[in-house]
Amino acid sequence: MSIALDLLAWYDQNKRDLPWRHTKDPYFIWISEIMLQQTQVETVIPYYLRFTQRFKTPQELSSASQEEVYKYWEGLGYYSRARNLQASAKMIVEEYHGKMIGDIEKLLALKGIGPYTANAIGSIAFDLNVFALDGNGLRIISRLYNMEDNIALPKTMKQIQAIGDELVKGINAGDFNQAIMDLGATICRPKNPACEKCPIVQHCLAHQQHRQDVLPINIKKKNNQDIHYITGGIYYQDQLYLIKNGPDGLLANLYGCPQYIVESPYSFVEAFKEDTGLELDVIDHVKDIKHVFSHRTWYMHVYLFKLNSASKHLYTKKEIDKLPISTAHVKVLKAIYSCLEF
Ligand code: SF4
């Protein structure tokens, strides 16, 4: 049998029982796909159930207050997702008579929907014959075909998308895309793939050549002059948490927001706790800011965090106006103020 048919037969018998798999309503599929962005399946389930019970249609979501929508999102983080959902629900009501349309271009026009999500909704809810490529797809296909190409390159992604498009031809692409998701989560994991349990092992060239542990090749271009920070707009009531730099270094004696070279806002929370003993909640992504110094470039990925207790490093806006702030952090503060009503 073909790769696709073997995978579909396995999915039929082994698919995870997830609440959004009991419906084909595009609205519910859309909510689940947005919640699943950067969030684990187990975390999403109770949020999905509560959210869809309260907001049963795009109409109900569009007419709710933003405050209430945020309340139902509280704890999931990345509030921009909730904001985009509501903005898109309004667009669906106003432009599409309250119904989502099974057209990839129209799905892509909705806020917060990129190519993966559009193809996932299109295939699952509307039976469109499209392949939804995400990290699982990149990894599994590059292993299946023993590809040595760097999956971080757009050229390779295109190649893998084309292979996926071929694989779904003439089959149920929605099930195939969900099967890839389940296979990637349970068997063809990033580390230690369980090839002995894999339903498509007989097709897998990486397995035949014992390359499954080294594939995919994923090399992100690094430039030593580029530094990526997670920068924290940390607030407590109407105050912001700032730190003063030491007497040496690039921004000596200037004030700014705390920042760490870490992968995610959640690692920021851990680093901050280790440094200060203080607890934070991740609230939202604010903006990505680039600041060029003469010999290096900072990429500041600014997030909003809520501090859970008072601290001596907190300042009101009035106080901050009198502090010496580095130009890079003036940009950061401006972005933060646009989200907070101080
Ligand atoms: S055989 Fe192993 S490496 Fe190949 S697709 Fe299956 S789990 Fe992944």
Tab-separated table of C-alpha atoms and ligand atoms in Angstrom:
chain	number	residue	atom	x	y	z
A	1	MET	CA	0.000	0.000	0.000
A	2	SER	CA	1.016	3.622	-0.377
A	3	ILE	CA	2.384	5.813	2.409
A	4	ALA	CA	-0.903	7.725	2.573
A	5	LEU	CA	-3.130	4.639	2.742
A	6	ASP	CA	-0.984	2.949	5.390
A	7	LEU	CA	-1.013	6.113	7.454
A	8	LEU	CA	-4.782	6.557	7.075
A	9	ALA	CA	-5.436	2.925	8.060
A	10	TRP	CA	-3.359	3.448	11.206
A	11	TYR	CA	-5.102	6.754	11.969
A	12	ASP	CA	-8.477	5.095	11.651
A	13	GLN	CA	-7.596	2.655	14.410
A	14	ASN	CA	-5.396	4.837	16.595
A	15	LYS	CA	-6.500	8.460	16.356
A	16	ARG	CA	-6.542	10.374	19.594
A	17	ASP	CA	-10.013	11.102	20.873
A	18	LEU	CA	-10.020	14.911	20.904
A	19	PRO	CA	-13.181	17.004	21.304
A	20	TRP	CA	-12.688	18.907	18.037
A	21	ARG	CA	-12.541	15.602	16.201
A	22	HIS	CA	-16.240	15.039	16.887
A	23	THR	CA	-17.264	17.890	14.606
A	24	LYS	CA	-16.720	19.174	11.106
A	25	ASP	CA	-18.014	22.639	11.924
A	26	PRO	CA	-15.318	24.973	10.520
A	27	TYR	CA	-15.841	27.448	13.371
A	28	PHE	CA	-14.985	24.826	16.012
A	29	ILE	CA	-12.068	23.471	13.960
A	30	TRP	CA	-10.764	27.036	13.627
A	31	ILE	CA	-10.964	27.656	17.403
A	32	SER	CA	-9.103	24.396	18.082
A	33	GLU	CA	-6.377	25.147	15.535
A	34	ILE	CA	-5.769	28.624	16.967
A	35	MET	CA	-5.661	27.302	20.534
A	36	LEU	CA	-3.241	24.567	19.475
A	37	GLN	CA	-0.743	27.108	18.135
A	38	GLN	CA	2.169	26.946	20.598
A	39	THR	CA	0.068	25.110	23.193
A	40	GLN	CA	-0.040	21.422	24.155
A	41	VAL	CA	-3.116	19.355	23.278
A	42	GLU	CA	-3.825	18.434	26.935
A	43	THR	CA	-3.773	22.104	27.974
A	44	VAL	CA	-6.059	23.116	25.124
A	45	ILE	CA	-8.875	20.596	25.783
A	46	PRO	CA	-10.571	22.275	28.817
A	47	TYR	CA	-10.145	25.749	27.284
A	48	TYR	CA	-11.636	24.583	24.018
A	49	LEU	CA	-14.638	23.037	25.773
A	50	ARG	CA	-15.345	26.132	27.871
A	51	PHE	CA	-14.786	28.562	25.002
A	52	THR	CA	-16.963	26.748	22.487
A	53	GLN	CA	-19.700	26.232	25.039
A	54	ARG	CA	-19.875	29.968	25.675
A	55	PHE	CA	-19.195	31.198	22.117
A	56	LYS	CA	-21.042	28.720	19.916
A	57	THR	CA	-20.932	30.698	16.666
A	58	PRO	CA	-18.927	33.496	15.026
A	59	GLN	CA	-21.919	35.748	15.857
A	60	GLU	CA	-21.696	34.990	19.582
A	61	LEU	CA	-17.936	35.534	19.567
A	62	SER	CA	-18.119	38.776	17.606
A	63	SER	CA	-20.771	40.322	19.828
A	64	ALA	CA	-19.098	39.469	23.158
A	65	SER	CA	-17.010	42.067	24.975
A	66	GLN	CA	-13.252	41.729	24.586
A	67	GLU	CA	-13.048	41.493	28.345
A	68	GLU	CA	-15.227	38.409	28.400
A	69	VAL	CA	-13.315	36.763	25.540
A	70	TYR	CA	-10.068	37.414	27.438
A	71	LYS	CA	-11.609	35.882	30.550
A	72	TYR	CA	-12.234	32.629	28.657
A	73	TRP	CA	-8.681	32.789	27.281
A	74	GLU	CA	-7.046	33.545	30.642
A	75	GLY	CA	-4.171	31.159	31.278
A	76	LEU	CA	-3.655	30.178	27.625
A	77	GLY	CA	-1.314	33.133	27.038
A	78	TYR	CA	-0.599	34.895	23.744
A	79	TYR	CA	-3.753	36.991	23.997
A	80	SER	CA	-3.200	38.292	20.477
A	81	ARG	CA	-4.689	34.960	19.363
A	82	ALA	CA	-7.951	35.770	21.182
A	83	ARG	CA	-7.930	39.298	19.779
A	84	ASN	CA	-7.430	37.996	16.244
A	85	LEU	CA	-10.156	35.377	16.690
A	86	GLN	CA	-12.652	38.025	17.672
A	87	ALA	CA	-11.602	40.409	14.883
A	88	SER	CA	-11.962	37.569	12.375
A	89	ALA	CA	-15.334	36.535	13.818
A	90	LYS	CA	-16.514	40.104	13.156
A	91	MET	CA	-15.249	39.860	9.570
A	92	ILE	CA	-17.042	36.523	9.102
A	93	VAL	CA	-20.292	38.043	10.375
A	94	GLU	CA	-20.018	41.253	8.373
A	95	GLU	CA	-18.621	39.926	5.106
A	96	TYR	CA	-19.578	36.254	4.924
A	97	HIS	CA	-23.034	36.273	6.558
A	98	GLY	CA	-21.681	34.565	9.666
A	99	LYS	CA	-20.356	31.472	7.876
A	100	MET	CA	-16.739	30.534	7.280
A	101	ILE	CA	-15.955	29.942	3.625
A	102	GLY	CA	-14.090	26.892	2.363
A	103	ASP	CA	-11.604	28.802	0.278
A	104	ILE	CA	-7.924	28.951	1.222
A	105	GLU	CA	-7.488	32.587	0.097
A	106	LYS	CA	-10.506	33.664	2.148
A	107	LEU	CA	-9.258	31.746	5.186
A	108	LEU	CA	-5.828	33.348	4.813
A	109	ALA	CA	-7.498	36.767	4.793
A	110	LEU	CA	-8.684	36.199	8.370
A	111	LYS	CA	-6.447	37.582	11.108
A	112	GLY	CA	-4.186	35.056	12.808
A	113	ILE	CA	-4.540	32.409	10.073
A	114	GLY	CA	-1.351	31.440	8.227
A	115	PRO	CA	-0.806	28.784	5.540
A	116	TYR	CA	-0.716	25.837	7.979
A	117	THR	CA	-3.930	26.817	9.767
A	118	ALA	CA	-5.730	27.679	6.518
A	119	ASN	CA	-4.837	24.281	5.046
A	120	ALA	CA	-5.717	22.469	8.274
A	121	ILE	CA	-9.182	24.101	8.431
A	122	GLY	CA	-9.661	23.751	4.678
A	123	SER	CA	-8.883	20.038	4.687
A	124	ILE	CA	-10.572	19.026	7.963
A	125	ALA	CA	-13.727	21.123	7.772
A	126	PHE	CA	-14.211	21.604	4.033
A	127	ASP	CA	-12.620	18.445	2.590
A	128	LEU	CA	-10.210	20.503	0.482
A	129	ASN	CA	-7.375	18.455	-0.904
A	130	VAL	CA	-4.513	20.410	0.682
A	131	PHE	CA	-1.525	19.422	2.796
A	132	ALA	CA	-0.990	21.357	6.041
A	133	LEU	CA	2.734	21.655	6.602
A	134	ASP	CA	4.048	22.265	10.110
A	135	GLY	CA	7.035	21.034	12.105
A	136	ASN	CA	5.647	17.484	12.209
A	137	GLY	CA	5.265	17.376	8.441
A	138	LEU	CA	8.775	18.733	7.887
A	139	ARG	CA	10.288	16.145	10.199
A	140	ILE	CA	8.304	13.118	9.026
A	141	ILE	CA	8.669	13.774	5.302
A	142	SER	CA	12.340	14.585	5.555
A	143	ARG	CA	12.831	11.252	7.360
A	144	LEU	CA	10.611	9.280	4.987
A	145	TYR	CA	12.627	10.461	1.990
A	146	ASN	CA	15.971	10.550	3.827
A	147	MET	CA	16.397	14.197	2.885
A	148	GLU	CA	19.673	15.821	3.818
A	149	ASP	CA	18.409	19.327	2.960
A	150	ASN	CA	18.183	21.887	5.717
A	151	ILE	CA	14.507	22.178	6.704
A	152	ALA	CA	15.095	25.717	7.998
A	153	LEU	CA	15.488	26.894	4.391
A	154	PRO	CA	12.402	28.116	2.492
A	155	LYS	CA	13.587	26.114	-0.529
A	156	THR	CA	13.387	22.856	1.450
A	157	MET	CA	10.023	23.788	2.955
A	158	LYS	CA	8.677	24.320	-0.561
A	159	GLN	CA	10.048	20.957	-1.641
A	160	ILE	CA	8.406	19.224	1.327
A	161	GLN	CA	5.123	21.061	0.754
A	162	ALA	CA	5.180	19.765	-2.849
A	163	ILE	CA	5.773	16.181	-1.635
A	164	GLY	CA	2.899	16.567	0.846
A	165	ASP	CA	0.629	17.955	-1.872
A	166	GLU	CA	1.359	14.838	-3.949
A	167	LEU	CA	0.761	12.489	-1.018
A	168	VAL	CA	-2.731	13.858	-0.309
A	169	LYS	CA	-3.918	13.665	-3.917
A	170	GLY	CA	-7.099	11.614	-4.141
A	171	ILE	CA	-7.337	10.845	-0.418
A	172	ASN	CA	-8.954	12.375	2.665
A	173	ALA	CA	-6.437	15.180	3.261
A	174	GLY	CA	-8.055	16.247	6.546
A	175	ASP	CA	-7.480	12.814	8.059
A	176	PHE	CA	-4.000	12.650	6.543
A	177	ASN	CA	-3.038	15.993	8.108
A	178	GLN	CA	-4.366	14.898	11.479
A	179	ALA	CA	-2.598	11.553	11.135
A	180	ILE	CA	0.698	13.376	10.557
A	181	MET	CA	-0.001	15.389	13.693
A	182	ASP	CA	-0.672	12.241	15.762
A	183	LEU	CA	2.268	10.338	14.282
A	184	GLY	CA	4.580	13.272	15.039
A	185	ALA	CA	3.307	13.558	18.604
A	186	THR	CA	3.364	9.886	19.515
A	187	ILE	CA	5.767	7.934	17.262
A	188	CYS	CA	7.889	9.978	14.869
A	189	ARG	CA	8.908	12.301	17.701
A	190	PRO	CA	11.739	14.825	17.304
A	191	LYS	CA	13.991	12.706	19.539
A	192	ASN	CA	14.031	8.905	19.770
A	193	PRO	CA	11.381	8.091	17.146
A	194	ALA	CA	9.618	4.818	17.976
A	195	CYS	CA	10.195	3.284	14.528
A	196	GLU	CA	9.294	-0.199	15.789
A	197	LYS	CA	5.696	1.005	16.209
A	198	CYS	CA	5.557	3.115	13.050
A	199	PRO	CA	2.781	2.287	10.572
A	200	ILE	CA	4.837	3.552	7.620
A	201	VAL	CA	8.203	2.067	8.597
A	202	GLN	CA	8.336	0.014	5.386
A	203	HIS	CA	8.355	3.280	3.377
A	204	CYS	CA	10.924	5.075	5.481
A	205	LEU	CA	14.319	5.563	3.865
A	206	ALA	CA	15.840	7.177	6.958
A	207	HIS	CA	14.943	4.073	8.973
A	208	GLN	CA	16.419	1.785	6.317
A	209	GLN	CA	19.658	3.735	6.432
A	210	HIS	CA	19.655	4.268	10.215
A	211	ARG	CA	19.431	8.015	9.760
A	212	GLN	CA	16.242	8.628	11.770
A	213	ASP	CA	18.133	10.011	14.753
A	214	VAL	CA	20.083	12.581	12.746
A	215	LEU	CA	17.262	13.786	10.504
A	216	PRO	CA	15.877	16.266	9.869
A	217	ILE	CA	18.773	18.637	9.336
A	218	ASN	CA	17.715	21.900	10.910
A	219	ILE	CA	20.378	24.579	10.876
A	220	LYS	CA	19.251	28.083	11.649
A	221	LYS	CA	21.491	30.788	10.263
A	222	LYS	CA	23.333	32.384	13.108
A	223	ASN	CA	25.072	35.712	13.030
A	224	ASN	CA	27.158	36.474	16.070
A	225	GLN	CA	26.353	40.134	15.713
A	226	ASP	CA	22.635	39.466	16.051
A	227	ILE	CA	21.309	39.004	19.549
A	228	HIS	CA	17.756	37.861	20.207
A	229	TYR	CA	16.224	38.769	23.531
A	230	ILE	CA	12.904	38.161	25.153
A	231	THR	CA	12.251	41.577	26.667
A	232	GLY	CA	9.776	41.918	29.510
A	233	GLY	CA	7.180	44.632	29.896
A	234	ILE	CA	6.519	43.615	33.492
A	235	TYR	CA	3.669	45.437	35.185
A	236	TYR	CA	2.100	45.502	38.597
A	237	GLN	CA	-1.038	47.611	38.903
A	238	ASP	CA	-0.074	50.910	37.206
A	239	GLN	CA	3.675	50.462	37.548
A	240	LEU	CA	6.398	48.968	35.384
A	241	TYR	CA	9.387	46.955	36.526
A	242	LEU	CA	12.690	48.483	35.341
A	243	ILE	CA	16.282	47.701	36.109
A	244	LYS	CA	19.309	49.963	36.130
A	245	ASN	CA	22.380	48.785	34.228
A	246	GLY	CA	25.722	48.610	35.985
A	247	PRO	CA	28.467	51.189	35.496
A	248	ASP	CA	30.113	49.268	32.624
A	249	GLY	CA	29.000	48.030	29.273
A	250	LEU	CA	26.981	49.185	26.328
A	251	LEU	CA	24.197	50.920	28.234
A	252	ALA	CA	25.979	51.797	31.477
A	253	ASN	CA	23.787	53.346	34.199
A	254	LEU	CA	20.723	53.550	31.973
A	255	TYR	CA	17.364	52.056	32.892
A	256	GLY	CA	15.503	49.521	30.822
A	257	CYS	CA	13.190	46.519	30.919
A	258	PRO	CA	14.657	43.172	31.976
A	259	GLN	CA	15.667	40.949	29.081
A	260	TYR	CA	17.169	37.505	28.689
A	261	ILE	CA	18.598	35.512	25.797
A	262	VAL	CA	16.064	32.706	26.110
A	263	GLU	CA	13.849	30.788	23.702
A	264	SER	CA	10.389	31.684	24.937
A	265	PRO	CA	8.463	33.943	27.331
A	266	TYR	CA	8.059	30.917	29.609
A	267	SER	CA	11.838	30.538	29.877
A	268	PHE	CA	11.892	34.277	30.632
A	269	VAL	CA	9.560	33.666	33.589
A	270	GLU	CA	11.922	30.973	34.912
A	271	ALA	CA	15.049	33.121	34.450
A	272	PHE	CA	13.371	36.091	36.117
A	273	LYS	CA	12.277	33.962	39.064
A	274	GLU	CA	15.790	32.623	39.466
A	275	ASP	CA	17.186	36.170	39.487
A	276	THR	CA	14.596	37.880	41.667
A	277	GLY	CA	12.447	35.228	43.356
A	278	LEU	CA	9.392	36.950	41.834
A	279	GLU	CA	6.566	35.213	39.980
A	280	LEU	CA	5.197	36.345	36.617
A	281	ASP	CA	2.299	35.414	34.347
A	282	VAL	CA	2.775	35.605	30.588
A	283	ILE	CA	0.091	37.911	29.206
A	284	ASP	CA	0.788	38.654	25.560
A	285	HIS	CA	3.271	39.236	22.806
A	286	VAL	CA	3.585	42.987	22.245
A	287	LYS	CA	5.960	43.585	19.373
A	288	ASP	CA	9.316	42.583	17.896
A	289	ILE	CA	11.736	45.506	17.914
A	290	LYS	CA	15.040	45.715	16.074
A	291	HIS	CA	17.679	48.070	17.376
A	292	VAL	CA	20.948	48.512	15.520
A	293	PHE	CA	24.087	49.497	17.402
A	294	SER	CA	27.288	50.213	15.496
A	295	HIS	CA	28.652	46.694	15.964
A	296	ARG	CA	25.626	44.566	16.784
A	297	THR	CA	21.893	44.285	16.327
A	298	TRP	CA	19.406	43.522	19.033
A	299	TYR	CA	16.152	41.782	18.234
A	300	MET	CA	13.904	42.433	21.187
A	301	HIS	CA	10.847	40.179	21.272
A	302	VAL	CA	8.746	42.181	23.690
A	303	TYR	CA	6.177	40.386	25.866
A	304	LEU	CA	3.835	41.633	28.527
A	305	PHE	CA	4.088	39.926	31.912
A	306	LYS	CA	2.010	40.464	35.032
A	307	LEU	CA	3.976	40.584	38.261
A	308	ASN	CA	2.276	38.840	41.171
A	309	SER	CA	3.615	40.992	44.009
A	310	ALA	CA	5.074	44.428	44.647
A	311	SER	CA	8.777	45.184	44.263
A	312	LYS	CA	11.133	48.106	44.809
A	313	HIS	CA	11.932	48.121	41.090
A	314	LEU	CA	8.464	49.335	40.124
A	315	TYR	CA	7.938	52.817	38.676
A	316	THR	CA	4.926	54.829	37.609
A	317	LYS	CA	4.889	56.404	34.157
A	318	LYS	CA	5.568	59.792	35.705
A	319	GLU	CA	8.658	58.442	37.471
A	320	ILE	CA	9.860	56.677	34.340
A	321	ASP	CA	9.647	59.944	32.393
A	322	LYS	CA	12.364	61.309	34.662
A	323	LEU	CA	14.705	58.293	34.418
A	324	PRO	CA	17.541	57.980	31.889
A	325	ILE	CA	16.393	55.264	29.487
A	326	SER	CA	18.412	53.794	26.622
A	327	THR	CA	17.077	54.498	23.128
A	328	ALA	CA	16.463	50.806	22.558
A	329	HIS	CA	14.268	50.653	25.641
A	330	VAL	CA	12.476	53.905	24.813
A	331	LYS	CA	11.144	51.983	21.798
A	332	VAL	CA	10.233	49.068	24.065
A	333	LEU	CA	8.399	51.325	26.529
A	334	LYS	CA	6.472	52.984	23.718
A	335	ALA	CA	5.266	49.583	22.527
A	336	ILE	CA	4.318	48.551	26.064
A	337	TYR	CA	2.396	51.766	26.761
A	338	SER	CA	0.362	51.178	23.616
A	339	CYS	CA	-0.988	47.978	25.255
A	340	LEU	CA	-1.412	49.206	28.819
A	341	GLU	CA	-3.588	52.036	29.901
A	342	PHE	CA	-1.319	53.819	32.344
B	1	SF4	S1	10.109	4.754	10.565
B	1	SF4	FE1	10.813	5.996	12.242
B	1	SF4	S2	11.769	7.774	11.302
B	1	SF4	FE2	10.551	6.756	9.732
B	1	SF4	S3	8.604	7.832	9.750
B	1	SF4	FE3	8.404	6.057	11.103
B	1	SF4	S4	8.958	6.776	13.146
B	1	SF4	FE4	9.627	8.322	11.680
